[in-house]
Tab-separated table of C-alpha atoms and ligand atoms in Angstrom:
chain	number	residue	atom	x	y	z
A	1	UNK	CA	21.350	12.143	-2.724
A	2	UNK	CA	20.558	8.357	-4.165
A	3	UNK	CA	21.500	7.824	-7.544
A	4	UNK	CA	19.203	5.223	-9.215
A	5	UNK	CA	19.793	3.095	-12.105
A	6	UNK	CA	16.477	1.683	-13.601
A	7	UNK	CA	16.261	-1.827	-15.135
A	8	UNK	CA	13.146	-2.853	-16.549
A	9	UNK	CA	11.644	-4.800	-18.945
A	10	UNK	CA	8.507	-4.143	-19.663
A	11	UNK	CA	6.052	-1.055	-19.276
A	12	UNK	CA	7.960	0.777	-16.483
A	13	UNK	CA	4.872	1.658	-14.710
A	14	UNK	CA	6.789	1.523	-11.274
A	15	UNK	CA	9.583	2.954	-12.771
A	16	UNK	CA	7.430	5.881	-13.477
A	17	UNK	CA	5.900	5.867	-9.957
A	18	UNK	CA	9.120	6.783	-9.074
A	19	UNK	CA	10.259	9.568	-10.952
A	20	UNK	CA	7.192	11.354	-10.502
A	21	UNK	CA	7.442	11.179	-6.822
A	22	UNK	CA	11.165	12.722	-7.171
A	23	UNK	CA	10.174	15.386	-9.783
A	24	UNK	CA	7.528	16.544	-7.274
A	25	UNK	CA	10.130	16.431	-4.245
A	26	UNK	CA	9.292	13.770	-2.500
A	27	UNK	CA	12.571	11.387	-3.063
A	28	UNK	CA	15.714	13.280	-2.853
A	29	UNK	CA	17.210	11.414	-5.429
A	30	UNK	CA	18.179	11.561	-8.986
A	31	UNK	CA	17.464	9.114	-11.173
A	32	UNK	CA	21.186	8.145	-13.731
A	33	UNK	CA	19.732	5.581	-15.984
A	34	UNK	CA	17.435	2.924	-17.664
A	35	UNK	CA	18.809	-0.174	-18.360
A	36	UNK	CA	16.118	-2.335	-21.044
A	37	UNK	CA	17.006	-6.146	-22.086
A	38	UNK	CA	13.953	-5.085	-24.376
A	39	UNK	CA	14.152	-2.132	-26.775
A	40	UNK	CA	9.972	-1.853	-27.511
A	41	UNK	CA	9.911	-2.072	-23.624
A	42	UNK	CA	7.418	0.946	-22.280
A	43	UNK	CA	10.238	1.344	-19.909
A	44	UNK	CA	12.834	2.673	-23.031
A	45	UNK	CA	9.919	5.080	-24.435
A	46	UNK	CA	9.065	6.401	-20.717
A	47	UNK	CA	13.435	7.080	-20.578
A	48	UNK	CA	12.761	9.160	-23.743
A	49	UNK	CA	10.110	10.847	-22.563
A	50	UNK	CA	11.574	12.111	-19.298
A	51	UNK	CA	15.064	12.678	-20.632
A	52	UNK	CA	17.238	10.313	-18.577
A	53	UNK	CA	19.757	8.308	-20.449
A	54	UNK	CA	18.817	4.651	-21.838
A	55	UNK	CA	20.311	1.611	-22.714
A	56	UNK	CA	19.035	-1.701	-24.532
A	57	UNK	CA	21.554	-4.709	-23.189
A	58	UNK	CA	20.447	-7.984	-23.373
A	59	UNK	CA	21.610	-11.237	-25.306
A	60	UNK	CA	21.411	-9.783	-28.303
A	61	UNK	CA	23.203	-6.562	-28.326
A	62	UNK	CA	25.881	-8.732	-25.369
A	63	UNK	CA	25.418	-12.210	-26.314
A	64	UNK	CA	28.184	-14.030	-24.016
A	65	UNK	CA	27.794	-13.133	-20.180
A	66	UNK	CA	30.853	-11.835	-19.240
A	67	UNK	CA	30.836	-8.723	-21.952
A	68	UNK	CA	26.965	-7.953	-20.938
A	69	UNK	CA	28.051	-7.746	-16.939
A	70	UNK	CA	30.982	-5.761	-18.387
A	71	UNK	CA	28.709	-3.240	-20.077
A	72	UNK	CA	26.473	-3.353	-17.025
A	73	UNK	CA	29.296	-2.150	-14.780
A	74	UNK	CA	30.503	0.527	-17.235
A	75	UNK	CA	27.246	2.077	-17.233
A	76	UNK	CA	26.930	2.142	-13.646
A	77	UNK	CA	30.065	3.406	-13.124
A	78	UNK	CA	29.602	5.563	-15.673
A	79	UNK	CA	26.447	7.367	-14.124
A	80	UNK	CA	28.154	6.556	-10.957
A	81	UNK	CA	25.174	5.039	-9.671
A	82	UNK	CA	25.001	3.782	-5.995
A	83	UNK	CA	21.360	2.093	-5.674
A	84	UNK	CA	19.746	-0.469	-8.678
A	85	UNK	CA	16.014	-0.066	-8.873
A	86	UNK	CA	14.059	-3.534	-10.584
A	87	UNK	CA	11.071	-2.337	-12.225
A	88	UNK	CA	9.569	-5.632	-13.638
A	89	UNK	CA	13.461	-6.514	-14.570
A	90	UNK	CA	12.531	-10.338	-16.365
A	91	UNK	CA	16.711	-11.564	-16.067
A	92	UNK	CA	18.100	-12.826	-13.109
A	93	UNK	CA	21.233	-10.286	-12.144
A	94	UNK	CA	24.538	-11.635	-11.828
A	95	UNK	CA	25.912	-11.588	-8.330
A	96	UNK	CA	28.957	-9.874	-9.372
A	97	UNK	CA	26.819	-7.118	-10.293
A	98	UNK	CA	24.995	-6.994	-7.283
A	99	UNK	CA	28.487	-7.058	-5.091
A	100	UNK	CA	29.860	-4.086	-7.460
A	101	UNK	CA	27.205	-2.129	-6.145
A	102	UNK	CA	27.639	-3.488	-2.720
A	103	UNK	CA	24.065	-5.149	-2.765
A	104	UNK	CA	22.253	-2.473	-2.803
A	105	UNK	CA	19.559	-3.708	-5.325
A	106	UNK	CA	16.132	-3.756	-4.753
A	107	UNK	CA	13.360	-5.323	-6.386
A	108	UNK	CA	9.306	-5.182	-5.840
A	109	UNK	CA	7.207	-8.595	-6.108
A	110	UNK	CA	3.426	-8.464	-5.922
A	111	UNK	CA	2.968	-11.000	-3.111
A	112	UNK	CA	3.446	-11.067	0.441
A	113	UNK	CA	6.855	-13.139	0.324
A	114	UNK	CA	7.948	-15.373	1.562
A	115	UNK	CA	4.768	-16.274	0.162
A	116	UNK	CA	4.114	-16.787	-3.677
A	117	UNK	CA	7.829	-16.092	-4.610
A	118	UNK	CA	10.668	-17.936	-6.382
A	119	UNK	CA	11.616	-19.259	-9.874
A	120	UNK	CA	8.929	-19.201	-12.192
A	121	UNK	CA	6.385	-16.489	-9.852
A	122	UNK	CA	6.143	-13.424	-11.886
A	123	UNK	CA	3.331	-11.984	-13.279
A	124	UNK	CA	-0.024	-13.547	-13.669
A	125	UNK	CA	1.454	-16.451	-12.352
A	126	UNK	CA	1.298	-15.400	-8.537
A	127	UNK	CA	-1.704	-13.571	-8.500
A	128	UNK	CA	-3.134	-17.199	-10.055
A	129	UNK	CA	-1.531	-19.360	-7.091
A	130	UNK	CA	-3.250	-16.691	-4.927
A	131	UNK	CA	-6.760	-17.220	-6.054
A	132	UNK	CA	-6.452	-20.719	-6.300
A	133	UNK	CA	-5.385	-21.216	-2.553
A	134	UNK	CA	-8.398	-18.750	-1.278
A	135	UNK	CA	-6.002	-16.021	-0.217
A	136	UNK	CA	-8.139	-13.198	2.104
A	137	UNK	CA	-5.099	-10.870	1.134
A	138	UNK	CA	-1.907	-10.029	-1.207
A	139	UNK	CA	0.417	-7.085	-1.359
A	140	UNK	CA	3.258	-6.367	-2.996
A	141	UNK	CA	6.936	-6.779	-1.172
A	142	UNK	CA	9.931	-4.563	-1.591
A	143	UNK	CA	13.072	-6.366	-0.830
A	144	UNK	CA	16.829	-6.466	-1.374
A	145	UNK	CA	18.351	-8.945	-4.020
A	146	UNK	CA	20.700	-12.055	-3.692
A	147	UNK	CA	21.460	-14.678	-5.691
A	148	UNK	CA	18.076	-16.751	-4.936
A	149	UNK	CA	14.875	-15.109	-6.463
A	150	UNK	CA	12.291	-13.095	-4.490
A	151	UNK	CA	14.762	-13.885	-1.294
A	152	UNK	CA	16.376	-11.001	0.011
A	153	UNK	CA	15.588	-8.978	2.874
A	154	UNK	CA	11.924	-8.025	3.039
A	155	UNK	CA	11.547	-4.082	3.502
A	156	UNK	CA	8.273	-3.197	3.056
A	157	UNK	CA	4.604	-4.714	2.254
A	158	UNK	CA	1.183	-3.737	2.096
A	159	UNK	CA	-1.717	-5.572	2.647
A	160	UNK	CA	-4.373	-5.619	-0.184
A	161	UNK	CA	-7.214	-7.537	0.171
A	162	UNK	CA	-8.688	-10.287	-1.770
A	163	UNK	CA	-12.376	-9.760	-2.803
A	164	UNK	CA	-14.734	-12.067	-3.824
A	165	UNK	CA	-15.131	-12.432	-7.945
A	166	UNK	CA	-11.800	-11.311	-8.186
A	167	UNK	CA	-10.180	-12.730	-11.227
A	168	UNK	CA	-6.428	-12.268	-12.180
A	169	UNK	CA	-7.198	-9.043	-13.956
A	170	UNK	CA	-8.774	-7.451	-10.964
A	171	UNK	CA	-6.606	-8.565	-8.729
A	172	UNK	CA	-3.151	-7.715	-10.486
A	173	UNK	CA	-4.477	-3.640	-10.836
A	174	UNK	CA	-5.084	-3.748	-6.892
A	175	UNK	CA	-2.075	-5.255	-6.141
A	176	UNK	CA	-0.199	-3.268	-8.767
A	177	UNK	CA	-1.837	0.305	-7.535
A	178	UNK	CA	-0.482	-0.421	-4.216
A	179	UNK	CA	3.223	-1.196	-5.591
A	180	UNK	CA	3.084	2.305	-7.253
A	181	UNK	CA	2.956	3.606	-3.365
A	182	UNK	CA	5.053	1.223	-1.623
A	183	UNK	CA	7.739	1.456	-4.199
A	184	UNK	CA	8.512	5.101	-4.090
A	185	UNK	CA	7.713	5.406	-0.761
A	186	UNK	CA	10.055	2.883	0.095
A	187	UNK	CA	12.515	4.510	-1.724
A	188	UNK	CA	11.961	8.214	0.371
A	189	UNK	CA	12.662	5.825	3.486
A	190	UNK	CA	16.094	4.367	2.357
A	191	UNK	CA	16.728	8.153	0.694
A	192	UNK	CA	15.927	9.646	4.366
A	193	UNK	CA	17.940	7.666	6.529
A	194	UNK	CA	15.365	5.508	7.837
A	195	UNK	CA	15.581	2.322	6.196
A	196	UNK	CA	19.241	1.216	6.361
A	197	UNK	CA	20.377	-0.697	3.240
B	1	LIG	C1	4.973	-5.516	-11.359
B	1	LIG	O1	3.838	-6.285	-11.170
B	1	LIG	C2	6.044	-5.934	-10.382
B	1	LIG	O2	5.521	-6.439	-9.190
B	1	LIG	C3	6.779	-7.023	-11.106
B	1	LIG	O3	6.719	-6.653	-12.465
B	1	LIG	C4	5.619	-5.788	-12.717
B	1	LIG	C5	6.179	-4.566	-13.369
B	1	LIG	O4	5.221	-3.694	-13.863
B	1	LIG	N1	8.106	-7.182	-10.572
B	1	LIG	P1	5.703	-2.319	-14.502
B	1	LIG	O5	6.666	-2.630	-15.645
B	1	LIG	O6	6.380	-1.524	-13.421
B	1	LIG	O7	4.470	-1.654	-15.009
């Protein structure tokens, strides 16, 4: 069985995507922690909800880098988790965190990378660049982490189509209603055996 370890920043709505596909049995996984660098984060008040142990780190509560990686490791060794989900996680991760869990850290984007990814395309920002270049389709990506952002190996994508009027509002739901399947379904494969991380 996977053990997960959550980080997220903001509403979690992935995050919650998740859990509900274990709690109905779809994932045979358990999910150890949430890890916030924001304590009014949706994420932290979705933790409370469901019960599963939370944690605010970030500069403020760790303010030099070596004692927040420390408290990152303790808590993943504490939970003994084996498998970091990102769930709209804003910080970069330290490598040394992503070797202590033997990089098995995955992250969803809501482009088709290679396309639209790298420093400074989160958010509104890619689905933007996407209109603006006359895209016929987006999708989000699930990949695995290293050191460069949005660079990893690609795992899984879906195809979402661009439709005409689509402004970043419109756009961002589709793309982000599609990342609520592709995420925990992703997750099922790696948890069955048939995506090898
Ligand atoms: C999603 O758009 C995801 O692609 C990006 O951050 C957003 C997170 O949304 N990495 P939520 O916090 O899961 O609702």
């Amino acid at each position: 069985m996977l053990r997960l370890g959550f980080f997220a920043s903001h509403g979690g709505s992935n995050m919650q995507s998740i859990i509900d596909a274990i709690k109905s049995g779809n994932i045979d996984a358990k999910v150890s922690f949430v890890i916030s660098n924001n304590s009014d984060s949706g994420a932290i008040e979705r933790a409370k909800r469901e019960r599963i142990p939370y944690y605010h780190v970030s500069t403020k509560t760790h303010y030099d880098t070596d004692s927040f990686i420390r408290e990152i490791i303790r808590i993943i060794d504490y939970h003994n988790a084996d498998t970091i989900i990102l769930a709209g996680y804003m910080k970069k991760l330290d490598d040394k965190i992503i070797s202590y869990i033997n990089g098995r850290v995955l992250n969803i984007h809501p482009a088709l990378l290679p396309k639209y990814g790298g420093k400074g395309m989160y958010g509104r920002f890619v689905h933007e660049a996407v209109l603006a270049n006359n895209e016929k389709k987006t999708g989000p990506t699930v990949h695995l982490v290293d050191n460069i952002f949005d660079h990893g190996r690609i795992l899984a994508q879906i195809e979402v189509p661009v439709l005409p009027g689509d402004n970043i509002e419109s756009l961002s739901k589709r793309v982000l209603e599609a990342e609520h399947i592709l995420y925990p379904e992703t997750i099922r494969k790696i948890a069955s055996g048939v995506i090898i991380i």
